[in-house]
Amino acid sequence: MAEAVEMDDARKRYEFKKKLESLESMQGSGTELISLYIPPNKQIHDVTAQLRDEFGQCANIKSKQTRTNVQSAISSILSRLKYYKTPPPNGMAVFCGSHQLGGDRTDFSCTVVDPPEPLNISMYRCSSNFELEPLKQMLEEKSVYGLLVLDRREAYWGFLRGNRIDPVGGITSTVPGKQRKGGQSSVRFQRLREIAINDFYTKIGERASAIFMAEKDFFNRFKGVLIGGPSPTKEEFEAGNYLHHELQKRIIGLFDVAYTNESGLPELVDAAKDALKGMEVVKEKAFMDKFLKELVKDGGLAAYGEESIRKNLEIGAVDTLLLSGSLRKSRLKIKCQSCDYSEERTVSVEPGKDTRDIPLGSCPKCTAPLVLEEENDIIDELTKLADASSAKIEIISDDFEEGSILFSAFGGIAAILRYRTGF
Ligand code: ZN
């Protein structure tokens, strides 16, 4: 079940990314593309009032063509907003206008995007391209890490959310310095000092654990703890199991940092950069490692290439289907205009280019023109095939070396098989 949910997220992410790419490729000939962001708490009638106002101000636009285009875009948005009493739960973004198709042709499109996370801005912008930055930010990984810097005198903790550091708080200790005062016995002083250090570590462990584990959706989103400080303090702290056992097993690494107050947190994130990069793709990397291992084995269980994977899917031989998130292809169902001939074909899709412009050729049976009957995104189509034999599906990003190899060397389509086949 958990796997199905996760799959859904990867798919939604892929769909969303593809939609943004397509919008990004659109260019207006003038400043005539409208981007409108409506946060969930905004009143629709306030938005429509603003749009009517903008419509009126179009009179100031000098170019007649631009003026007409902006006005028809605004009208189109207004007519769409009629269907909404309130914005959807995450708000909405609308992109509308005439964009160039190449040659002298233009196409008018109006796209409503339902964002995967709540929008927190309200925006109306008219430009020669669409403003997509607020939505692109939602594509960034939303993992959360606990940050902890410490030495024997102070400690500070916080979170790393995506690329943002959230400092939370810290404590200082009353651990006595190394120099004992006159009159104390050395052994007794050392003993007291150790007790004080242990007490301080215990306090750090309890406080930091409480903060980290209170994080919303901890078991799904909290990816690990980074600990920074001088040696041997941080090593001592880790070895002493002072954090909650759920956090203790999520410690990603220990890193040298000079500061153990709030300034230590960015220093820690910087020192842990490589370790973090690896974490984001750790699950995808495990699948790619397995695939590459099977590939070099004699009689290994690896297959790749669209044709081979289709055959393996058909006979139910695929254990895990590996699809590159960079795949931009469509599967076309094509039929003859006059006889019963039909075929399927895979074509590359470039953002902003219309698949309907691809020449289909003529029927090999009767030479009548071939026509497009159905177009499906190749990831959708292969996913359905995989579902039919309960194969697992992994969408692999190209944010890491093995991931980009899947796309560049294996055409973005590969599989780990259940058993060896001839394909
Ligand atoms: Zn025909």
Short mmCIF file of C-alpha atoms and ligand atoms in Angstrom, two decimals:
data_model
loop_
_atom_site.label_atom_id
_atom_site.label_comp_id
_atom_site.label_asym_id
_atom_site.label_seq_id
_atom_site.Cartn_x
_atom_site.Cartn_y
_atom_site.Cartn_z
CA MET A 1 0.00 0.00 0.00
CA ALA A 2 2.73 2.43 1.02
CA GLU A 3 4.44 1.65 -2.24
CA ALA A 4 1.33 2.49 -4.26
CA VAL A 5 1.08 5.86 -2.54
CA GLU A 6 4.72 6.58 -3.18
CA MET A 7 4.34 5.65 -6.82
CA ASP A 8 1.47 8.05 -7.07
CA ASP A 9 3.63 10.86 -5.77
CA ALA A 10 6.40 10.14 -8.25
CA ARG A 11 3.83 10.09 -11.04
CA LYS A 12 2.18 13.32 -9.95
CA ARG A 13 5.57 14.94 -9.73
CA TYR A 14 6.40 13.77 -13.25
CA GLU A 15 3.08 15.06 -14.65
CA PHE A 16 3.50 18.38 -12.90
CA LYS A 17 7.08 18.78 -14.14
CA LYS A 18 6.01 18.01 -17.68
CA LYS A 19 3.23 20.57 -17.54
CA LEU A 20 5.66 23.24 -16.33
CA GLU A 21 8.08 22.39 -19.14
CA SER A 22 5.36 22.82 -21.69
CA LEU A 23 4.29 26.18 -20.25
CA GLU A 24 7.90 27.28 -20.06
CA SER A 25 8.40 26.67 -23.77
CA MET A 26 5.60 29.07 -24.71
CA GLN A 27 6.59 32.50 -25.97
CA GLY A 28 4.35 35.41 -26.78
CA SER A 29 5.23 37.75 -29.64
CA GLY A 30 4.57 40.71 -27.33
CA THR A 31 3.93 41.04 -23.61
CA GLU A 32 0.69 39.16 -23.91
CA LEU A 33 1.02 36.03 -21.80
CA ILE A 34 -0.87 36.28 -18.53
CA SER A 35 0.16 34.47 -15.37
CA LEU A 36 -2.34 34.62 -12.56
CA TYR A 37 -1.74 33.13 -9.10
CA ILE A 38 -4.68 32.82 -6.74
CA PRO A 39 -3.88 31.64 -3.18
CA PRO A 40 -6.49 29.47 -1.39
CA ASN A 41 -7.64 32.24 0.93
CA LYS A 42 -8.32 34.81 -1.81
CA GLN A 43 -11.88 35.69 -2.79
CA ILE A 44 -12.68 34.89 -6.42
CA HIS A 45 -14.71 38.10 -6.78
CA ASP A 46 -11.68 40.16 -5.73
CA VAL A 47 -9.72 38.47 -8.50
CA THR A 48 -12.40 39.07 -11.11
CA ALA A 49 -12.64 42.73 -10.05
CA GLN A 50 -8.88 43.07 -10.51
CA LEU A 51 -9.05 41.40 -13.92
CA ARG A 52 -11.81 43.75 -15.10
CA ASP A 53 -9.65 46.64 -13.99
CA GLU A 54 -6.69 45.24 -15.95
CA PHE A 55 -8.96 44.80 -18.94
CA GLY A 56 -9.80 48.51 -18.82
CA GLN A 57 -6.15 49.47 -18.58
CA CYS A 58 -5.41 47.57 -21.77
CA ALA A 59 -6.57 50.69 -23.61
CA ASN A 60 -3.08 52.05 -22.87
CA ILE A 61 -1.32 49.30 -24.77
CA LYS A 62 0.03 50.81 -28.00
CA SER A 63 0.27 47.74 -30.19
CA LYS A 64 -3.19 46.82 -31.41
CA GLN A 65 -2.32 43.15 -31.73
CA THR A 66 -0.94 42.94 -28.20
CA ARG A 67 -3.94 44.82 -26.85
CA THR A 68 -6.39 42.46 -28.51
CA ASN A 69 -4.45 39.41 -27.37
CA VAL A 70 -4.25 40.57 -23.75
CA GLN A 71 -7.93 41.40 -23.72
CA SER A 72 -8.97 38.06 -25.09
CA ALA A 73 -6.71 36.31 -22.57
CA ILE A 74 -8.34 38.24 -19.71
CA SER A 75 -11.82 37.44 -21.05
CA SER A 76 -10.90 33.80 -21.29
CA ILE A 77 -9.67 33.72 -17.68
CA LEU A 78 -12.81 35.53 -16.50
CA SER A 79 -15.06 32.99 -18.17
CA ARG A 80 -13.10 30.14 -16.55
CA LEU A 81 -13.32 31.70 -13.10
CA LYS A 82 -17.12 31.62 -13.36
CA TYR A 83 -16.95 27.93 -12.48
CA TYR A 84 -15.31 28.65 -9.12
CA LYS A 85 -17.08 29.90 -6.01
CA THR A 86 -13.82 29.70 -4.06
CA PRO A 87 -10.29 28.71 -5.08
CA PRO A 88 -9.38 24.99 -4.78
CA PRO A 89 -7.73 23.86 -1.49
CA ASN A 90 -4.21 24.67 -2.72
CA GLY A 91 -5.25 27.71 -4.70
CA MET A 92 -4.79 27.86 -8.46
CA ALA A 93 -2.52 29.23 -11.14
CA VAL A 94 -3.83 30.23 -14.57
CA PHE A 95 -1.67 30.70 -17.66
CA CYS A 96 -3.33 32.18 -20.65
CA GLY A 97 -2.42 33.80 -23.94
CA SER A 98 -1.41 33.48 -27.59
CA HIS A 99 1.98 31.90 -28.02
CA GLN A 100 4.07 31.42 -31.11
CA LEU A 101 4.17 28.04 -32.79
CA GLY A 102 6.96 28.72 -35.27
CA GLY A 103 6.49 30.16 -38.70
CA ASP A 104 3.81 32.80 -38.49
CA ARG A 105 1.42 30.59 -36.60
CA THR A 106 0.21 31.23 -33.09
CA ASP A 107 -1.94 29.18 -30.77
CA PHE A 108 -4.16 30.37 -27.96
CA SER A 109 -4.12 28.34 -24.79
CA CYS A 110 -5.45 28.70 -21.29
CA THR A 111 -4.15 26.28 -18.66
CA VAL A 112 -5.35 26.01 -15.09
CA VAL A 113 -2.80 24.40 -12.76
CA ASP A 114 -3.81 22.82 -9.49
CA PRO A 115 -0.61 23.19 -7.44
CA PRO A 116 0.65 20.21 -5.38
CA GLU A 117 1.16 22.50 -2.38
CA PRO A 118 -0.72 25.57 -1.13
CA LEU A 119 0.18 28.74 -3.01
CA ASN A 120 1.24 31.57 -0.76
CA ILE A 121 1.36 34.37 -3.27
CA SER A 122 -1.14 36.39 -5.20
CA MET A 123 0.08 37.58 -8.58
CA TYR A 124 -1.06 39.00 -11.89
CA ARG A 125 1.63 39.34 -14.52
CA CYS A 126 1.60 40.08 -18.20
CA SER A 127 4.83 39.24 -20.00
CA SER A 128 6.26 37.59 -23.11
CA ASN A 129 6.56 34.34 -21.16
CA PHE A 130 4.81 32.72 -18.23
CA GLU A 131 5.96 33.32 -14.68
CA LEU A 132 6.54 29.81 -13.29
CA GLU A 133 9.04 30.28 -10.46
CA PRO A 134 6.53 29.82 -7.58
CA LEU A 135 5.44 26.47 -9.04
CA LYS A 136 8.97 25.38 -9.88
CA GLN A 137 9.91 25.81 -6.24
CA MET A 138 7.36 23.13 -5.41
CA LEU A 139 9.36 20.65 -7.45
CA GLU A 140 12.27 20.91 -5.09
CA GLU A 141 12.75 18.01 -2.74
CA LYS A 142 10.86 18.54 0.48
CA SER A 143 12.87 16.30 2.76
CA VAL A 144 13.58 17.39 6.30
CA TYR A 145 16.83 16.86 8.21
CA GLY A 146 17.62 17.51 11.85
CA LEU A 147 20.69 19.66 12.46
CA LEU A 148 22.66 19.54 15.69
CA VAL A 149 25.93 21.25 16.53
CA LEU A 150 27.59 20.80 19.89
CA ASP A 151 30.66 20.88 22.06
CA ARG A 152 30.91 20.48 25.83
CA ARG A 153 29.82 24.04 26.49
CA GLU A 154 26.96 24.71 24.14
CA ALA A 155 24.62 23.07 21.65
CA TYR A 156 22.27 24.36 18.99
CA TRP A 157 19.67 22.62 16.84
CA GLY A 158 17.39 23.30 13.92
CA PHE A 159 16.06 21.89 10.68
CA LEU A 160 17.06 21.77 7.06
CA ARG A 161 13.86 21.88 4.96
CA GLY A 162 14.56 21.62 1.26
CA ASN A 163 17.30 24.23 0.93
CA ARG A 164 16.18 26.34 3.88
CA ILE A 165 17.77 26.27 7.32
CA ASP A 166 15.39 26.77 10.25
CA PRO A 167 17.27 27.50 13.48
CA VAL A 168 15.24 26.40 16.53
CA GLY A 169 17.21 26.85 19.74
CA GLY A 170 20.01 25.67 21.95
CA ILE A 171 21.39 25.35 25.46
CA THR A 172 24.65 26.09 27.23
CA SER A 173 26.26 23.96 29.90
CA THR A 174 27.71 24.50 33.30
CA VAL A 175 30.38 21.92 32.67
CA PRO A 176 33.45 23.17 34.49
CA GLY A 177 36.55 23.92 32.43
CA LYS A 178 39.54 21.65 32.39
CA GLN A 179 41.40 23.66 35.05
CA ARG A 180 40.42 22.64 38.56
CA LYS A 181 40.35 25.15 41.39
CA GLY A 182 42.86 24.87 44.20
CA GLY A 183 41.97 22.46 46.99
CA GLN A 184 39.99 19.97 44.87
CA SER A 185 41.42 16.53 44.38
CA SER A 186 42.24 15.81 40.76
CA VAL A 187 40.41 12.46 40.67
CA ARG A 188 37.30 13.89 42.27
CA PHE A 189 37.38 16.89 39.91
CA GLN A 190 37.62 14.64 36.85
CA ARG A 191 34.77 12.51 38.13
CA LEU A 192 32.52 15.55 38.67
CA ARG A 193 33.43 16.89 35.28
CA GLU A 194 32.46 13.62 33.58
CA ILE A 195 29.14 13.59 35.37
CA ALA A 196 28.48 17.17 34.28
CA ILE A 197 29.35 16.34 30.65
CA ASN A 198 27.10 13.28 30.70
CA ASP A 199 24.27 15.38 32.14
CA PHE A 200 24.76 17.98 29.45
CA TYR A 201 24.75 15.39 26.64
CA THR A 202 21.65 13.80 28.14
CA LYS A 203 19.89 17.16 28.16
CA ILE A 204 20.93 17.87 24.56
CA GLY A 205 19.72 14.41 23.50
CA GLU A 206 16.34 14.84 25.17
CA ARG A 207 15.66 18.34 23.92
CA ALA A 208 16.85 17.73 20.36
CA SER A 209 14.96 14.42 20.16
CA ALA A 210 11.73 16.05 21.32
CA ILE A 211 12.08 18.82 18.72
CA PHE A 212 13.06 16.54 15.83
CA MET A 213 10.39 13.93 16.48
CA ALA A 214 7.64 16.52 16.77
CA GLU A 215 8.19 17.23 13.09
CA LYS A 216 5.00 16.69 11.09
CA ASP A 217 4.84 13.34 9.30
CA PHE A 218 8.16 12.37 10.91
CA PHE A 219 8.39 8.81 9.60
CA ASN A 220 7.89 9.83 5.99
CA ARG A 221 9.64 13.12 5.71
CA PHE A 222 12.38 13.14 8.30
CA LYS A 223 15.40 11.77 6.48
CA GLY A 224 18.13 11.95 9.09
CA VAL A 225 20.27 13.81 11.59
CA LEU A 226 23.48 15.69 10.86
CA ILE A 227 25.78 16.27 13.80
CA GLY A 228 28.53 18.89 13.79
CA GLY A 229 31.16 20.00 16.25
CA PRO A 230 34.78 19.58 17.18
CA SER A 231 36.36 16.18 17.76
CA PRO A 232 36.03 14.22 19.95
CA THR A 233 32.83 15.79 21.29
CA LYS A 234 30.54 14.83 18.45
CA GLU A 235 31.97 11.28 18.33
CA GLU A 236 31.48 11.00 22.08
CA PHE A 237 27.90 12.20 21.75
CA GLU A 238 27.07 9.72 19.01
CA ALA A 239 28.74 6.79 20.79
CA GLY A 240 26.78 7.54 23.96
CA ASN A 241 23.38 7.00 22.29
CA TYR A 242 22.00 10.22 23.74
CA LEU A 243 19.41 10.71 20.98
CA HIS A 244 16.12 8.78 20.80
CA HIS A 245 16.75 5.40 19.16
CA GLU A 246 14.66 6.38 16.11
CA LEU A 247 17.00 9.33 15.60
CA GLN A 248 20.13 7.49 16.61
CA LYS A 249 19.66 5.09 13.68
CA ARG A 250 19.01 8.01 11.35
CA ILE A 251 22.33 9.76 11.99
CA ILE A 252 23.74 10.47 8.54
CA GLY A 253 27.16 11.59 9.60
CA LEU A 254 29.44 13.60 11.86
CA PHE A 255 31.01 16.74 10.47
CA ASP A 256 33.69 19.15 11.67
CA VAL A 257 32.36 22.62 12.27
CA ALA A 258 33.94 25.52 14.16
CA TYR A 259 30.80 27.13 15.60
CA THR A 260 28.41 25.44 17.99
CA ASN A 261 25.85 28.25 18.16
CA GLU A 262 23.33 29.26 15.50
CA SER A 263 26.18 30.11 13.09
CA GLY A 264 27.19 26.45 13.18
CA LEU A 265 24.04 25.31 11.33
CA PRO A 266 24.88 26.71 7.86
CA GLU A 267 28.45 25.56 8.40
CA LEU A 268 27.15 22.06 9.12
CA VAL A 269 24.91 21.98 6.03
CA ASP A 270 27.83 23.08 3.93
CA ALA A 271 30.11 20.39 5.34
CA ALA A 272 27.43 17.73 4.75
CA LYS A 273 26.62 18.69 1.16
CA ASP A 274 27.91 15.52 -0.48
CA ALA A 275 26.28 13.25 2.07
CA LEU A 276 22.94 15.04 1.56
CA LYS A 277 23.08 14.77 -2.21
CA GLY A 278 23.48 11.02 -1.87
CA MET A 279 20.51 10.78 0.53
CA GLU A 280 17.99 12.33 -1.83
CA VAL A 281 18.44 9.66 -4.41
CA VAL A 282 19.37 6.77 -2.17
CA LYS A 283 16.38 4.59 -3.06
CA GLU A 284 16.59 5.30 -6.79
CA LYS A 285 20.31 4.65 -6.67
CA ALA A 286 19.77 1.25 -5.07
CA PHE A 287 17.55 0.20 -8.01
CA MET A 288 20.05 1.47 -10.57
CA ASP A 289 22.93 -0.27 -8.78
CA LYS A 290 20.99 -3.54 -8.88
CA PHE A 291 20.20 -3.08 -12.57
CA LEU A 292 23.84 -2.35 -13.46
CA LYS A 293 25.02 -5.33 -11.42
CA GLU A 294 22.59 -7.66 -13.22
CA LEU A 295 23.66 -6.18 -16.53
CA VAL A 296 27.30 -7.24 -16.24
CA LYS A 297 26.48 -10.67 -14.78
CA ASP A 298 26.42 -13.75 -17.01
CA GLY A 299 22.74 -14.58 -17.38
CA GLY A 300 21.88 -11.51 -15.34
CA LEU A 301 18.33 -10.25 -14.91
CA ALA A 302 18.65 -6.92 -16.68
CA ALA A 303 16.88 -5.72 -19.82
CA TYR A 304 16.71 -2.36 -21.53
CA GLY A 305 15.44 -0.60 -24.62
CA GLU A 306 11.80 -0.02 -25.45
CA GLU A 307 11.30 -3.05 -27.64
CA SER A 308 12.86 -5.52 -25.23
CA ILE A 309 10.98 -4.07 -22.26
CA ARG A 310 7.64 -4.25 -24.09
CA LYS A 311 8.17 -7.94 -24.84
CA ASN A 312 9.23 -8.67 -21.28
CA LEU A 313 6.20 -6.81 -19.94
CA GLU A 314 3.87 -8.71 -22.23
CA ILE A 315 4.97 -12.06 -20.87
CA GLY A 316 4.98 -10.81 -17.28
CA ALA A 317 8.74 -11.18 -16.83
CA VAL A 318 9.40 -7.72 -15.39
CA ASP A 319 10.04 -7.43 -11.68
CA THR A 320 10.87 -3.69 -11.58
CA LEU A 321 10.34 -1.30 -14.46
CA LEU A 322 12.84 1.57 -14.41
CA LEU A 323 11.72 4.68 -16.25
CA SER A 324 13.72 7.87 -16.55
CA GLY A 325 11.87 10.96 -15.36
CA SER A 326 13.45 12.74 -18.34
CA LEU A 327 11.55 10.63 -20.88
CA ARG A 328 9.44 12.83 -23.14
CA LYS A 329 7.79 10.43 -25.53
CA SER A 330 4.34 9.56 -26.70
CA ARG A 331 2.87 6.28 -27.89
CA LEU A 332 0.63 6.91 -30.86
CA LYS A 333 -2.20 4.73 -32.07
CA ILE A 334 -2.45 5.23 -35.80
CA LYS A 335 -4.99 3.91 -38.25
CA CYS A 336 -5.63 4.03 -41.95
CA GLN A 337 -8.22 6.45 -43.16
CA SER A 338 -9.84 3.95 -45.52
CA CYS A 339 -8.91 0.33 -44.69
CA ASP A 340 -8.61 -1.61 -41.41
CA TYR A 341 -4.84 -1.16 -41.07
CA SER A 342 -3.57 0.11 -37.71
CA GLU A 343 -0.25 0.39 -35.89
CA GLU A 344 1.40 1.83 -32.80
CA ARG A 345 4.41 4.09 -32.87
CA THR A 346 6.62 5.82 -30.28
CA VAL A 347 7.63 9.40 -31.01
CA SER A 348 9.67 12.00 -29.15
CA VAL A 349 7.73 14.95 -27.82
CA GLU A 350 9.35 18.34 -27.59
CA PRO A 351 7.78 20.81 -25.22
CA GLY A 352 5.80 23.39 -27.16
CA LYS A 353 5.66 21.26 -30.31
CA ASP A 354 2.39 19.69 -31.27
CA THR A 355 2.42 15.93 -31.87
CA ARG A 356 -0.31 16.45 -34.45
CA ASP A 357 2.30 18.13 -36.65
CA ILE A 358 4.30 14.91 -36.97
CA PRO A 359 3.86 13.44 -40.49
CA LEU A 360 2.35 9.96 -40.20
CA GLY A 361 2.89 8.81 -43.78
CA SER A 362 0.60 6.59 -45.74
CA CYS A 363 -0.94 3.15 -45.30
CA PRO A 364 1.36 0.27 -46.32
CA LYS A 365 -1.71 -1.72 -47.43
CA CYS A 366 -3.70 0.77 -49.50
CA THR A 367 -1.55 3.98 -49.53
CA ALA A 368 -4.37 6.11 -48.10
CA PRO A 369 -3.19 8.67 -45.49
CA LEU A 370 -2.69 7.43 -41.92
CA VAL A 371 -4.47 9.32 -39.13
CA LEU A 372 -3.83 9.68 -35.42
CA GLU A 373 -6.38 7.84 -33.31
CA GLU A 374 -4.95 8.14 -29.81
CA GLU A 375 -1.92 9.61 -28.07
CA ASN A 376 -0.63 8.46 -24.68
CA ASP A 377 2.35 9.55 -22.66
CA ILE A 378 4.82 6.66 -22.79
CA ILE A 379 5.23 6.54 -19.01
CA ASP A 380 1.44 6.25 -18.61
CA GLU A 381 1.26 3.58 -21.23
CA LEU A 382 4.16 1.47 -19.92
CA THR A 383 2.88 1.87 -16.36
CA LYS A 384 -0.44 0.33 -17.41
CA LEU A 385 1.37 -2.58 -19.04
CA ALA A 386 3.44 -3.05 -15.88
CA ASP A 387 0.36 -2.93 -13.65
CA ALA A 388 -1.18 -5.75 -15.62
CA SER A 389 1.54 -8.12 -14.40
CA SER A 390 2.00 -6.44 -11.00
CA ALA A 391 5.49 -5.27 -11.84
CA LYS A 392 6.95 -2.54 -9.63
CA ILE A 393 7.55 0.81 -11.28
CA GLU A 394 10.31 3.25 -10.38
CA ILE A 395 10.66 6.67 -11.95
CA ILE A 396 14.35 7.52 -11.79
CA SER A 397 15.52 11.13 -11.77
CA ASP A 398 18.70 12.19 -13.53
CA ASP A 399 19.97 14.04 -10.46
CA PHE A 400 22.69 11.43 -9.93
CA GLU A 401 25.20 9.68 -12.15
CA GLU A 402 23.51 6.29 -12.52
CA GLY A 403 20.19 8.03 -13.01
CA SER A 404 21.44 10.07 -15.94
CA ILE A 405 23.03 6.92 -17.40
CA LEU A 406 19.57 5.33 -17.53
CA PHE A 407 18.49 8.12 -19.82
CA SER A 408 21.64 8.59 -21.90
CA ALA A 409 22.82 4.99 -22.32
CA PHE A 410 19.64 2.91 -22.03
CA GLY A 411 17.08 5.17 -23.68
CA GLY A 412 15.37 5.84 -20.35
CA ILE A 413 13.59 2.46 -20.31
CA ALA A 414 15.01 -0.54 -18.45
CA ALA A 415 13.98 -3.35 -16.15
CA ILE A 416 15.11 -5.82 -13.56
CA LEU A 417 13.53 -9.13 -14.58
CA ARG A 418 11.85 -11.87 -12.58
CA TYR A 419 13.56 -14.51 -14.68
CA ARG A 420 15.84 -14.62 -17.66
CA THR A 421 14.16 -14.27 -21.07
CA GLY A 422 15.39 -14.23 -24.63
CA PHE A 423 14.50 -10.58 -25.18
ZN ZN B 1 -5.16 1.43 -45.64
#
